[in-house]
Short mmCIF file of C-alpha atoms in Angstrom, two decimals:
data_model
loop_
_atom_site.label_atom_id
_atom_site.label_comp_id
_atom_site.label_asym_id
_atom_site.label_seq_id
_atom_site.Cartn_x
_atom_site.Cartn_y
_atom_site.Cartn_z
CA MET I 509 -20.14 152.77 241.99
CA LEU I 510 -24.10 155.09 241.33
CA VAL I 511 -22.41 155.36 237.13
CA ALA I 512 -21.99 152.42 237.78
CA VAL I 513 -25.38 151.39 238.71
CA ALA I 514 -26.81 154.03 236.00
CA PHE I 515 -26.17 152.31 233.81
CA ILE I 516 -26.80 149.18 234.73
CA ILE I 517 -30.13 149.22 235.71
CA ALA I 518 -30.18 152.06 231.51
CA PHE I 519 -29.37 148.84 229.76
CA PHE I 520 -31.66 146.73 231.67
CA PHE I 521 -34.26 149.38 231.11
CA ALA I 522 -33.50 149.45 227.29
CA MET I 523 -33.98 145.42 227.05
CA ASN I 524 -37.28 146.11 228.19
CA ILE I 525 -37.96 148.27 226.07
CA GLY I 526 -37.12 145.51 223.48
CA ALA I 527 -39.59 142.40 224.26
CA SER I 528 -42.40 145.48 224.69
CA GLY I 529 -41.28 147.16 221.19
CA THR I 530 -41.32 143.47 219.83
CA ALA I 531 -45.51 142.86 220.01
CA ALA I 532 -45.40 145.90 218.86
CA SER I 533 -43.16 146.22 215.46
CA MET I 534 -44.63 142.32 214.61
CA GLY I 535 -47.68 141.92 216.69
CA PRO I 536 -49.52 142.04 213.18
CA ALA I 537 -47.06 139.95 210.80
CA TYR I 538 -46.93 137.44 213.45
CA GLY I 539 -50.89 138.04 214.76
CA SER I 540 -52.03 136.93 210.85
CA GLY I 541 -49.66 133.65 210.03
CA ALA I 542 -47.16 135.81 208.20
CA ILE I 543 -44.58 134.87 209.76
CA SER I 544 -44.78 131.36 211.43
CA LYS I 545 -42.10 131.61 214.06
CA LYS I 546 -42.03 133.64 217.16
CA ARG I 547 -38.08 133.40 217.82
CA THR I 548 -38.29 135.03 213.19
CA ALA I 549 -40.36 138.21 214.46
CA MET I 550 -37.41 138.85 217.47
CA ILE I 551 -34.79 138.38 215.63
CA ILE I 552 -36.09 141.15 212.96
CA VAL I 553 -36.83 143.58 215.19
CA ALA I 554 -33.85 143.48 216.95
CA ILE I 555 -31.97 143.91 214.18
CA PHE I 556 -34.63 146.56 212.11
CA ALA I 557 -34.28 147.79 216.16
CA LEU I 558 -30.84 148.84 216.66
CA LEU I 559 -31.15 150.56 212.85
CA GLY I 560 -32.87 152.80 213.73
CA ALA I 561 -32.09 153.22 217.55
CA LEU I 562 -29.30 155.38 214.91
CA SER I 563 -31.40 157.31 214.67
CA GLY I 564 -32.47 158.95 217.44
CA GLY I 565 -31.06 161.47 218.79
CA GLU I 566 -34.14 164.09 218.52
CA VAL I 567 -36.16 161.86 220.79
CA VAL I 568 -33.23 161.42 223.20
CA ARG I 569 -32.59 165.09 223.47
CA THR I 570 -36.07 165.88 224.54
CA ILE I 571 -35.49 163.07 227.36
CA GLY I 572 -32.05 164.40 228.98
CA ASN I 573 -33.15 168.15 228.66
CA GLY I 574 -36.30 168.87 226.89
CA ILE I 575 -38.63 167.92 230.53
CA ILE I 576 -36.75 169.76 233.17
CA PRO I 577 -33.66 172.56 232.82
CA PRO I 578 -30.34 170.85 232.74
CA GLY I 579 -28.63 170.54 235.98
CA VAL I 580 -31.60 169.09 238.11
CA LEU I 581 -30.80 165.79 237.30
CA ASP I 582 -26.92 164.26 239.03
CA VAL I 583 -26.70 160.25 238.89
CA GLU I 584 -28.71 159.85 241.71
CA VAL I 585 -31.98 161.18 240.31
CA VAL I 586 -30.90 159.28 237.11
CA ILE I 587 -30.86 155.89 239.17
CA ILE I 588 -34.00 156.86 240.47
CA VAL I 589 -35.79 158.42 237.68
CA LEU I 590 -34.32 155.60 235.72
CA ALA I 591 -35.30 152.81 238.06
CA ALA I 592 -39.03 154.38 238.59
CA ALA I 593 -39.30 153.55 234.96
CA CYS I 594 -37.73 150.01 234.76
CA LEU I 595 -39.62 148.44 237.32
CA SER I 596 -43.53 149.62 235.90
CA LEU I 597 -41.89 148.59 232.62
CA PHE I 598 -40.69 144.97 234.08
CA LEU I 599 -43.46 144.56 235.92
CA ALA I 600 -45.96 144.61 232.59
CA ASN I 601 -44.15 142.76 230.31
CA MET I 602 -44.50 140.25 232.65
CA LEU I 603 -48.03 140.41 232.90
CA GLY I 604 -47.88 140.02 229.02
CA ILE I 605 -49.75 143.15 229.03
CA PRO I 606 -47.69 145.66 225.81
CA LEU I 607 -47.00 149.04 227.74
CA SER I 608 -45.58 152.25 226.47
CA THR I 609 -41.89 153.29 227.45
CA SER I 610 -42.19 156.42 227.54
CA GLU I 611 -44.97 157.49 229.72
CA VAL I 612 -43.04 155.61 232.12
CA VAL I 613 -40.17 157.33 231.37
CA VAL I 614 -41.39 160.29 231.20
CA GLY I 615 -44.02 160.18 234.42
CA ALA I 616 -41.46 159.02 235.92
CA ILE I 617 -38.86 162.10 234.73
CA VAL I 618 -41.89 164.67 235.91
CA GLY I 619 -41.67 162.65 239.07
CA ALA I 620 -37.90 164.57 239.61
CA GLY I 621 -38.73 167.77 237.84
CA ILE I 622 -42.23 168.29 240.88
CA ALA I 623 -39.65 167.14 243.86
CA TYR I 624 -37.83 169.69 242.86
CA GLN I 625 -40.21 172.11 241.34
CA ALA I 626 -38.43 172.02 237.66
CA LEU I 627 -40.55 171.37 234.72
CA LEU I 628 -40.58 172.25 231.37
CA PHE I 629 -43.91 172.95 231.54
CA GLU I 630 -44.58 174.07 227.88
CA GLN I 631 -42.92 171.09 225.82
CA LEU I 632 -44.08 169.07 228.40
CA LEU I 633 -48.41 169.83 227.42
CA VAL I 634 -46.14 169.41 223.59
CA ILE I 635 -45.99 165.61 224.76
CA MET I 636 -48.34 164.91 226.55
CA ALA I 637 -51.12 165.87 223.27
CA PHE I 638 -49.27 163.62 221.86
CA TRP I 639 -49.94 160.53 223.51
CA ILE I 640 -53.63 161.84 223.11
CA ILE I 641 -53.08 162.85 219.09
CA THR I 642 -51.30 159.88 218.60
CA PRO I 643 -53.75 156.94 219.73
CA VAL I 644 -56.65 158.70 218.53
CA THR I 645 -55.48 159.08 214.83
CA ALA I 646 -53.85 155.78 215.14
CA PHE I 647 -57.51 154.47 215.90
CA LEU I 648 -59.53 156.55 213.11
CA MET I 649 -56.48 155.90 210.20
CA GLY I 650 -56.42 151.72 211.37
CA LEU I 651 -61.19 152.09 211.32
CA ILE I 652 -60.48 153.48 207.50
CA PHE I 653 -58.11 151.10 206.82
CA GLY I 654 -59.84 148.62 208.45
CA LYS I 655 -63.15 149.26 205.91
CA TRP I 656 -62.00 149.34 203.15
CA ILE I 657 -59.97 146.09 203.50
CA ARG I 658 -63.60 144.18 204.56
CA TYR I 659 -64.92 145.79 201.01
CA ALA I 660 -61.34 144.67 199.25
CA GLU I 661 -61.71 141.09 200.59
CA ASN I 662 -65.04 141.17 199.46
CA ARG I 663 -64.60 141.87 196.46
CA TRP I 664 -61.90 139.65 195.39
CA LYS I 665 -62.06 136.73 197.16
CA GLU I 666 -58.08 136.33 196.06
CA LEU I 667 -56.96 139.39 198.59
CA THR I 668 -57.96 136.45 201.52
CA GLU I 669 -57.72 132.56 200.08
CA LEU I 670 -54.40 130.55 199.04
CA GLY I 671 -53.11 131.93 195.74
CA LYS I 672 -50.63 134.64 194.12
CA TRP I 673 -51.82 137.13 196.31
CA LYS I 674 -50.46 134.94 199.50
CA ARG I 675 -46.21 135.49 199.47
CA PRO I 676 -46.59 139.84 198.20
CA LEU I 677 -49.04 140.43 200.94
CA ALA I 678 -46.92 138.80 203.00
CA PHE I 679 -43.70 139.85 202.33
CA LEU I 680 -45.47 143.70 202.34
CA LEU I 681 -46.19 142.87 205.94
CA ILE I 682 -43.52 141.84 207.21
CA ALA I 683 -41.58 144.21 205.16
CA ALA I 684 -44.66 147.26 207.37
CA GLY I 685 -42.78 145.21 210.63
CA CYS I 686 -39.57 146.63 209.47
CA ILE I 687 -40.82 150.25 208.84
CA GLU I 688 -42.44 149.79 212.75
CA ALA I 689 -39.61 148.24 214.16
CA TYR I 690 -36.79 150.38 212.84
CA ALA I 691 -39.66 152.99 214.18
CA ALA I 692 -39.34 151.45 217.79
CA GLY I 693 -35.66 151.95 217.63
CA MET I 694 -35.55 155.94 216.59
CA ASN I 695 -38.34 156.51 219.25
CA ASN I 696 -38.00 154.43 222.37
CA VAL I 697 -34.26 154.12 222.87
CA ALA I 698 -33.60 157.27 223.96
CA ASN I 699 -36.52 156.43 226.77
CA ALA I 700 -33.57 154.19 228.19
CA VAL I 701 -30.68 156.49 227.18
CA GLY I 702 -31.98 159.65 227.40
CA PRO I 703 -31.39 160.65 231.52
CA LEU I 704 -27.92 159.72 230.60
CA VAL I 705 -27.13 161.63 228.38
CA GLY I 706 -29.26 164.54 230.31
CA VAL I 707 -26.99 164.11 232.89
CA GLY I 708 -23.64 163.81 231.23
CA LEU I 709 -22.31 160.66 231.96
CA LEU I 710 -23.24 159.51 227.83
CA ASP I 711 -23.10 162.06 224.50
CA VAL I 712 -25.53 160.91 222.13
CA THR I 713 -24.29 158.99 219.27
CA THR I 714 -22.62 156.38 221.80
CA ALA I 715 -25.79 156.40 223.48
CA VAL I 716 -28.27 155.47 220.98
CA LEU I 717 -25.73 153.24 219.39
CA VAL I 718 -24.82 151.64 223.08
CA GLY I 719 -28.96 152.26 223.60
CA GLY I 720 -29.75 150.47 220.47
CA LEU I 721 -27.06 146.85 221.36
CA PHE I 722 -29.29 146.90 224.34
CA VAL I 723 -33.32 146.55 223.07
CA SER I 724 -31.80 144.24 220.26
CA LEU I 725 -30.79 141.55 222.77
CA GLY I 726 -34.26 142.14 224.73
CA ALA I 727 -35.78 142.12 221.71
CA VAL I 728 -34.16 138.29 221.44
CA LEU I 729 -34.50 137.25 225.12
CA LEU I 730 -37.86 139.17 226.54
CA GLY I 731 -40.43 139.51 223.69
CA GLY I 732 -42.43 136.11 223.54
CA ARG I 733 -44.97 137.03 225.67
CA VAL I 734 -46.20 140.45 224.82
CA LEU I 735 -45.35 138.91 221.45
CA GLU I 736 -47.81 136.54 221.77
CA THR I 737 -49.90 138.71 223.53
CA ASN I 738 -50.42 141.66 220.76
CA GLY I 739 -50.36 139.68 218.38
CA LYS I 740 -53.09 136.94 218.63
CA LYS I 741 -55.41 137.90 221.99
CA ILE I 742 -56.53 141.07 220.67
CA THR I 743 -57.91 140.15 217.03
CA GLN I 744 -56.62 138.17 214.54
CA LEU I 745 -55.21 140.19 211.09
CA SER I 746 -55.55 138.82 207.78
CA LEU I 747 -52.27 140.04 205.24
CA LEU I 748 -53.68 142.78 204.53
CA GLN I 749 -54.73 143.89 207.53
CA GLY I 750 -51.10 143.27 209.58
CA SER I 751 -50.17 145.23 207.47
CA ALA I 752 -52.11 148.80 207.18
CA VAL I 753 -51.05 148.20 211.10
CA SER I 754 -47.73 148.82 210.96
CA PHE I 755 -47.56 150.71 208.31
CA THR I 756 -50.01 152.87 210.51
CA GLY I 757 -47.76 152.44 213.68
CA GLY I 758 -44.30 153.28 212.15
CA SER I 759 -45.69 156.42 210.49
CA LEU I 760 -46.57 158.01 212.52
CA VAL I 761 -43.64 157.05 215.38
CA ILE I 762 -41.31 158.48 212.69
CA THR I 763 -42.71 161.33 211.78
CA ALA I 764 -42.97 162.42 216.19
CA SER I 765 -39.53 161.06 215.84
CA ILE I 766 -38.09 163.16 213.87
CA PHE I 767 -39.33 166.36 215.42
CA GLY I 768 -37.63 165.04 218.81
CA LEU I 769 -41.48 163.95 220.80
CA PRO I 770 -41.48 161.06 222.45
CA VAL I 771 -44.84 159.19 221.13
CA PRO I 772 -46.82 155.50 223.03
CA LEU I 773 -45.49 153.14 220.25
CA THR I 774 -47.23 150.28 221.63
CA GLN I 775 -50.31 152.33 222.23
CA ILE I 776 -50.36 153.71 218.46
CA THR I 777 -49.88 150.98 216.92
CA THR I 778 -52.64 148.87 219.82
CA SER I 779 -55.30 151.06 218.37
CA ALA I 780 -54.51 150.28 215.56
CA ILE I 781 -55.41 147.37 215.71
CA VAL I 782 -58.16 148.46 217.62
CA GLY I 783 -59.46 150.20 215.11
CA VAL I 784 -59.19 147.40 212.72
CA GLY I 785 -60.91 144.94 214.59
CA THR I 786 -63.80 147.88 214.68
CA ALA I 787 -64.41 147.85 211.26
CA ASP I 788 -63.87 143.97 210.78
CA LYS I 789 -66.15 142.66 214.12
CA GLY I 790 -67.67 146.26 214.96
CA PHE I 791 -67.63 147.87 218.80
CA LYS I 792 -67.93 144.41 220.43
CA MET I 793 -64.84 143.71 220.28
CA TRP I 794 -63.91 146.53 222.90
CA ARG I 795 -66.15 144.56 226.08
CA GLN I 796 -63.00 141.90 224.82
CA SER I 797 -60.89 141.59 228.33
CA ILE I 798 -57.16 141.57 226.73
CA VAL I 799 -58.06 145.95 225.85
CA LYS I 800 -59.65 146.69 229.09
CA GLN I 801 -56.89 145.19 230.91
CA ILE I 802 -54.14 147.31 228.17
CA ILE I 803 -56.49 150.39 228.66
CA LYS I 804 -55.83 149.99 232.34
CA VAL I 805 -52.00 149.88 232.86
CA TRP I 806 -51.74 152.88 230.26
CA VAL I 807 -54.09 155.15 232.28
CA VAL I 808 -52.26 153.47 235.53
CA SER I 809 -48.87 153.19 234.66
CA PRO I 810 -47.47 156.70 234.63
CA VAL I 811 -48.83 157.67 237.10
CA ILE I 812 -47.43 154.77 238.95
CA SER I 813 -43.94 156.17 237.36
CA LEU I 814 -44.55 159.42 238.55
CA VAL I 815 -45.48 158.61 242.00
CA LEU I 816 -41.94 155.81 242.76
CA SER I 817 -40.24 158.12 241.62
CA TYR I 818 -41.44 160.92 243.42
CA GLY I 819 -41.59 159.29 246.78
CA LEU I 820 -37.71 157.71 245.72
CA ILE I 821 -36.44 161.62 246.28
CA LEU I 822 -38.15 162.71 248.59
CA LEU I 823 -36.88 159.07 251.03
CA PHE I 824 -33.63 159.34 249.71
CA LYS I 825 -32.63 163.20 248.47
CA THR I 826 -34.91 165.72 249.76
CA THR I 827 -35.36 163.09 253.39
CA ASP I 828 -38.66 164.80 253.45
CA TYR I 829 -40.21 162.46 255.11
CA TYR I 830 -44.04 163.66 255.65
CA THR I 831 -45.01 164.72 252.70
CA LEU I 832 -43.50 160.70 251.73
CA PHE I 833 -46.53 159.51 254.55
CA VAL I 834 -49.03 161.51 253.19
CA ILE I 835 -47.94 160.58 249.63
CA LEU I 836 -48.18 156.58 250.51
CA SER I 837 -51.05 156.64 252.72
CA VAL I 838 -53.40 158.26 249.72
CA PHE I 839 -51.66 156.14 247.09
CA ILE I 840 -53.01 152.75 249.19
CA ALA I 841 -55.62 154.35 249.73
CA THR I 842 -56.88 154.35 246.41
CA ALA I 843 -56.30 151.26 245.70
CA GLY I 844 -57.74 149.94 247.89
CA VAL I 845 -60.21 152.03 247.95
CA TYR I 846 -60.13 150.24 243.94
CA SER I 847 -59.31 146.52 245.68
CA LEU I 848 -63.85 147.79 247.03
CA TYR I 849 -65.39 148.74 243.58
CA LEU I 850 -63.81 145.57 241.62
CA SER I 851 -64.42 143.35 244.60
CA THR I 852 -68.18 144.60 244.85
CA ARG I 853 -68.48 144.38 240.83
CA ALA I 854 -67.70 140.40 241.08
CA GLU I 855 -70.07 139.82 243.42
CA ARG I 856 -72.47 141.95 241.49
CA ARG I 857 -71.86 139.98 238.93
CA SER I 858 -71.26 136.06 239.91
CA THR I 859 -75.18 137.12 241.31
CA TYR I 860 -76.00 138.20 238.05
CA ASP I 861 -74.76 135.15 236.66
CA GLU I 862 -76.77 132.89 239.23
CA GLY I 863 -79.83 134.61 238.72
CA GLY I 864 -79.93 134.11 235.03
CA GLY I 865 -79.83 137.92 234.18
CA ILE I 866 -82.44 140.40 234.40
#
């Protein structure tokens, strides 16, 4: 019964990963108009994500055995880890926010490792370092590409106007998106099936195949809202700008996947989009509410999944109710203080607007 529950949660998690990966892979192509139909974008992602998943064995091994020592995981702990990660990701998908599945699942595994006082800190620090390095690199690459593209489009107007270059540039953007969809499958499928491999329920070959199928299914069924957010609500992209974003994200994620590192694909792509947008519009785009909202979710999501995983293990495995009570009290108090802060800031802003500013 527990094994069946573990598989159900893992496959549902894989479907939500497919939804989140849709935004990262085909958001630029959809936002720029190279692909006009949302459904078409999601189907393309599904195909290339499945192909990429078949090459994701190294990341599966890292998620399964590279963060906490072998032997710590059992079926019950895997269920708790996947449930905590899946709940965090599902809520983000319902809000239409592109969320890093790597941060969520690693946070949940770390929560289990803390509960059992068993963490491979060296590997974990390497992973967390790349969570910072890759988005920053993506932003800088996007900024550099964006400035060059802005210069090229200003000098050669045919690159932006309707004409002979429109179709080749659209094809280039779609091809770059396919590369990124491949990278999505290669890196992110491990987040769903890695724990199953770690506990011995699946071998790596079977895990990447079955996980890839469910990631593809999720891209088609659940990816629409996140695709809309990443493609059209952050910044409008030209065909060249979108190609730069997808190439940047895909190349960085594939490189990390070769070394077995789970990295935040959606965070990398969105950072590249923000870099291109900054080159085009300046830093004023950082005032957009959607960018602020995404940053908040990125910061909070691994912490939430860690706390959920740790708390559920205390509740169902170690029955340490005293520690659980303390954690819940601190969590509730922190949420209350943050809500009070948001309410106070909203009141101040309302007063400022009514007074016509300072």
